[in-house]
mmCIF file of C-alpha atoms in Angstrom:
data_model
loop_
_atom_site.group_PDB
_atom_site.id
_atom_site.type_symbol
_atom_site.label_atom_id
_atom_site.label_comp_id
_atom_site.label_asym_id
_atom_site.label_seq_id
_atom_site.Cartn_x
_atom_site.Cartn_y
_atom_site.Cartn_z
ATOM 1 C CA UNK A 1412 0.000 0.000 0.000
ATOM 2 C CA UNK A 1413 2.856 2.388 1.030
ATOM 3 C CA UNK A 1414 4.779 1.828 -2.824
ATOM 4 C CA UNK A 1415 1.103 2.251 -4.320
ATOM 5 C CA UNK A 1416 0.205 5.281 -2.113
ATOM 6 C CA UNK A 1417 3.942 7.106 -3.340
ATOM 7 C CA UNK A 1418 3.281 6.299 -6.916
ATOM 8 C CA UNK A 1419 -0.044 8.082 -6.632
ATOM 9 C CA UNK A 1420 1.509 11.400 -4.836
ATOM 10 C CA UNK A 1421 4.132 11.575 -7.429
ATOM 11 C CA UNK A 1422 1.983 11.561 -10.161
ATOM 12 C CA UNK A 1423 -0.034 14.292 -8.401
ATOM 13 C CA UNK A 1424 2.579 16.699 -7.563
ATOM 14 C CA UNK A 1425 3.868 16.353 -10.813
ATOM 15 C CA UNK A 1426 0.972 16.986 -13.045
ATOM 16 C CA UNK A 1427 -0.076 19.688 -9.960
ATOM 17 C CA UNK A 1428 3.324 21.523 -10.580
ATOM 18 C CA UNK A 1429 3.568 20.524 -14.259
ATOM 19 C CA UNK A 1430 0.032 22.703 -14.586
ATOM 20 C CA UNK A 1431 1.460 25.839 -12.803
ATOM 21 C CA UNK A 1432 4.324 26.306 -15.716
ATOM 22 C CA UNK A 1433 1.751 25.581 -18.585
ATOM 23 C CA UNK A 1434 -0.951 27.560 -17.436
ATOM 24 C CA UNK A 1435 0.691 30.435 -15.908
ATOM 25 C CA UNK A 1436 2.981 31.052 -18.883
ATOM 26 C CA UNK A 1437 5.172 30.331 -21.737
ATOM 27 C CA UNK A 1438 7.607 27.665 -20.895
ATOM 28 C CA UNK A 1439 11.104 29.244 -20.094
ATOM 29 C CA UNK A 1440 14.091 29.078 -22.785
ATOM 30 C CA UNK A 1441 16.422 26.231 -21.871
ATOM 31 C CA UNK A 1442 19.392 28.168 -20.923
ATOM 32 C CA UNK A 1443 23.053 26.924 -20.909
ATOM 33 C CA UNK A 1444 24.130 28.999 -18.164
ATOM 34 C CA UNK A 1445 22.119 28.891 -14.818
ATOM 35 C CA UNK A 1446 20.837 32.356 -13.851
ATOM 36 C CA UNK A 1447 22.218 33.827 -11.243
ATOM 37 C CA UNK A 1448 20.142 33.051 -7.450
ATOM 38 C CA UNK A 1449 20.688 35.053 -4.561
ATOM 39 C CA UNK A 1450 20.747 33.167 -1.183
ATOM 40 C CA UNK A 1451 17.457 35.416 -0.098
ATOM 41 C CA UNK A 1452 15.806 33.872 -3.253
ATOM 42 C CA UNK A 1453 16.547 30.149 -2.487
ATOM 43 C CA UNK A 1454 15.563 31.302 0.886
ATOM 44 C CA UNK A 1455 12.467 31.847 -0.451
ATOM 45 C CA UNK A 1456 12.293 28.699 -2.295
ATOM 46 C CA UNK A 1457 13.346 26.345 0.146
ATOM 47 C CA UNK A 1458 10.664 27.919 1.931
ATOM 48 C CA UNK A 1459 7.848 27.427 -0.652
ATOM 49 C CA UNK A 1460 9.500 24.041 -1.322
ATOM 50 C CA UNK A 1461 8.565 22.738 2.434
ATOM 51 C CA UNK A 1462 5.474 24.687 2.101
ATOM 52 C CA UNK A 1463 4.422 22.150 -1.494
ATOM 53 C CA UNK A 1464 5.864 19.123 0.026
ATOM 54 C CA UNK A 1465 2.915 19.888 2.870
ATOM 55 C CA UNK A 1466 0.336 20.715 1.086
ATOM 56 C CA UNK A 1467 1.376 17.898 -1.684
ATOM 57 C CA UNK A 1468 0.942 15.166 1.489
ATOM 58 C CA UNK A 1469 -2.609 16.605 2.587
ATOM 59 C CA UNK A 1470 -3.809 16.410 -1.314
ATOM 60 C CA UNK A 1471 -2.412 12.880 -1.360
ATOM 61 C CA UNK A 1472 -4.150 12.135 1.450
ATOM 62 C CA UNK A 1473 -7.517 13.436 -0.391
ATOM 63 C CA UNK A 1474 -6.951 11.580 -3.649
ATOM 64 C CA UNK A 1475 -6.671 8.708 -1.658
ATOM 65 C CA UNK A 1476 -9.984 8.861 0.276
ATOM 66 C CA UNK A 1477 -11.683 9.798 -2.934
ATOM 67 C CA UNK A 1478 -10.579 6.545 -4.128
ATOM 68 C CA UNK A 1479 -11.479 4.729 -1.566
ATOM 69 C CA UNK A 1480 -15.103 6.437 -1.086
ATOM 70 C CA UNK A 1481 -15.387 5.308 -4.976
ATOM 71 C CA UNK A 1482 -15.368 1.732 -3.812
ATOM 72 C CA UNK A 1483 -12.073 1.050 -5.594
ATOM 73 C CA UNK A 1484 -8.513 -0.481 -4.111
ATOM 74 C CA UNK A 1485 -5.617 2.115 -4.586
ATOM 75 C CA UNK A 1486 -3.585 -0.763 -6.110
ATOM 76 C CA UNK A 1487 -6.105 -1.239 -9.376
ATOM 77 C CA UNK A 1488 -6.621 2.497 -9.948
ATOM 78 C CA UNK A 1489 -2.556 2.730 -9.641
ATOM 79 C CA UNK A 1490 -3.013 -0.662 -12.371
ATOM 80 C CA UNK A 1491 -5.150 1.215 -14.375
ATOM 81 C CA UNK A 1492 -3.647 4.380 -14.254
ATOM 82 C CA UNK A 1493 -0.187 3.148 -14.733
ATOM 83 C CA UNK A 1494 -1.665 1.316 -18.158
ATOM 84 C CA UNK A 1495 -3.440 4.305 -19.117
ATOM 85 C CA UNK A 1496 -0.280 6.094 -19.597
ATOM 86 C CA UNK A 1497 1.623 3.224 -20.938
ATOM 87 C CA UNK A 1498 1.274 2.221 -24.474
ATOM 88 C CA UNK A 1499 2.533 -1.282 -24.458
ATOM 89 C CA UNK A 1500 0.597 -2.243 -21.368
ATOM 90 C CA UNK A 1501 -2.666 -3.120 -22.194
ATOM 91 C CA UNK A 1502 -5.399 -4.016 -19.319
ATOM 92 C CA UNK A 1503 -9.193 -4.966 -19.092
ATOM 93 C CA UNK A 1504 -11.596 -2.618 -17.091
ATOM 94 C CA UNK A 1505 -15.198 -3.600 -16.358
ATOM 95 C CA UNK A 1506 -17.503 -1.069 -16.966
ATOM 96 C CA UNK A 1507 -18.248 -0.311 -13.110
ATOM 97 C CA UNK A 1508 -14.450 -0.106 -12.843
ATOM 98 C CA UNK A 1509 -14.610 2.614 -16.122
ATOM 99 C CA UNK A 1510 -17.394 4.896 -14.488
ATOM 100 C CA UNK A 1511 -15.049 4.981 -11.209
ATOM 101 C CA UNK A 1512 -12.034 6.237 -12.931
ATOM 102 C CA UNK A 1513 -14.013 8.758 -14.239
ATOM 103 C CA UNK A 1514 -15.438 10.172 -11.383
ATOM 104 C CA UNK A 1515 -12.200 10.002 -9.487
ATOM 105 C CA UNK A 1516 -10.249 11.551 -12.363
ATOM 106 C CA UNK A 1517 -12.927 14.607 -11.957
ATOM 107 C CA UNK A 1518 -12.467 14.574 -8.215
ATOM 108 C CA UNK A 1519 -8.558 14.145 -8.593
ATOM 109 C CA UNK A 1520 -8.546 16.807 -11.206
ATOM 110 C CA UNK A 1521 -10.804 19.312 -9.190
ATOM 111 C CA UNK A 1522 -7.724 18.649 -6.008
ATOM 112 C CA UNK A 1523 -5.116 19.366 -8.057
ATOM 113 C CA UNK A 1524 -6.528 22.289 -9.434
ATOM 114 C CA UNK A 1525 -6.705 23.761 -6.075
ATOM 115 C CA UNK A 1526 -3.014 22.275 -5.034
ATOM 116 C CA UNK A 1527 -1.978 24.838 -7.928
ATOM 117 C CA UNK A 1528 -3.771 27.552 -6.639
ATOM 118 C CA UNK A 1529 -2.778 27.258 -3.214
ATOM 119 C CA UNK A 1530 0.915 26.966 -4.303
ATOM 120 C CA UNK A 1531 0.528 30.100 -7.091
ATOM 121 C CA UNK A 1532 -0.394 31.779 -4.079
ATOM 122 C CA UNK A 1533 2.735 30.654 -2.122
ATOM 123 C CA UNK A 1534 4.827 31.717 -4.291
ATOM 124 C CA UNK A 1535 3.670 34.933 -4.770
ATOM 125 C CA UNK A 1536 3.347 35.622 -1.149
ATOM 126 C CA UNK A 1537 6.940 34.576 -0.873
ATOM 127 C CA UNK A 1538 7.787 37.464 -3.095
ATOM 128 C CA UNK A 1539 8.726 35.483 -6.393
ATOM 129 C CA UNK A 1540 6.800 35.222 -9.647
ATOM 130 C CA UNK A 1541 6.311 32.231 -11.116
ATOM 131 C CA UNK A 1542 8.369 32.620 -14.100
ATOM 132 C CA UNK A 1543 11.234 33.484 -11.570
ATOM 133 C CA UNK A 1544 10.463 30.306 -9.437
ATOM 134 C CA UNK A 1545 11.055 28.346 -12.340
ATOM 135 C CA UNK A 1546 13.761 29.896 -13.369
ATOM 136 C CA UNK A 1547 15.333 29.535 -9.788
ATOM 137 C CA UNK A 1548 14.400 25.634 -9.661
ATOM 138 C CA UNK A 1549 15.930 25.303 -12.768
ATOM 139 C CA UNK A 1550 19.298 26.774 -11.495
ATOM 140 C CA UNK A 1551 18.976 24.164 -8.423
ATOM 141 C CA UNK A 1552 18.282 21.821 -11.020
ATOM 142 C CA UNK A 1553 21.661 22.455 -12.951
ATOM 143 C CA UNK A 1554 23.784 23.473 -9.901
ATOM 144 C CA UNK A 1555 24.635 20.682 -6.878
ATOM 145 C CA UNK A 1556 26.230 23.757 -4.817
ATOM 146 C CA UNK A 1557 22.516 25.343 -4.975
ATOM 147 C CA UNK A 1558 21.514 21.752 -4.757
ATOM 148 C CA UNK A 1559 23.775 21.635 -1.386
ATOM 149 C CA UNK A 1560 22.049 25.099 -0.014
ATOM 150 C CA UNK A 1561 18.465 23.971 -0.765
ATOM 151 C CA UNK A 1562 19.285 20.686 1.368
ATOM 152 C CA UNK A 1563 20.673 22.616 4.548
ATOM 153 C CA UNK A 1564 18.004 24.776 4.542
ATOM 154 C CA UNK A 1565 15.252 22.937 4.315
ATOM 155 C CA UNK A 1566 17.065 20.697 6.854
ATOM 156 C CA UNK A 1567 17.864 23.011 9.735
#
């Protein structure tokens, strides 16, 4: 149940934080250099970063009671899901089974919308934009000294 229940958060956070670049704005240029981050900045997004791994556990906490309250074991939606996204895995619903996944995806989606609210807001109230929170997780993402910084903070 615990590997089931982590597959099922990271696919939420991910399309949840996936969302806030495509619907906020333009994805950013890939850039060879990593822009430049002030320690105030990754302040700030260590903060927001503790802030979305909260939130992230109290919406996976949701999705799983609204799977659950749909009469259906977290290890076949995970099944189906998985499949769903796979295109060499093929797998047989039963129509009861088909009209649950669609009412949970509607429930699910309706969550996550309001995970990427509530962390739009974060940000902002942090101080950052969102285009600048991107860019900043991009430099963590490219840099293991920022990498290093992110980690102490968000461990002390």
């Amino acid at each position: 149940m615990k590997i089931t229940t982590i597959l099922l958060a990271t696919a939420l956070t991910i399309g949840a934080t996936t969302a806030i670049g495509q619907e906020q704005m333009l994805p950013a240029p890939v850039q060879e250099i990593a822009p430049s981050v002030s320690d105030k900045e990754l302040e700030k997004f260590a903060n927001i970063y503790l802030e979305v791994q909260a939130e992230s556990q109290k919406m996976q906490e949701e999705a799983v009671e609204i799977i659950q309250t749909e009469g259906m074991e977290l290890e076949r939606f995970n099944e189906i899901s998985k499949a769903e996204n796979d295109p060499n895995k093929d797998i047989q619903t039963s129509g009861k089974e088909e009209e649950q996944i669609a009412s949970i995806s509607v429930k699910i989606q309706e969550i996550q919308t309001e995970f990427q609210a509530l962390i739009t807001e974060k940000i902002q109230n942090e101080g950052l934009t969102i285009q600048r929170y991107q860019e900043v997780y991009a430099a963590v993402q490219q840099d293991q000294e920022l990498q290093q910084k992110i980690g102490q903070m968000i461990n002390s």
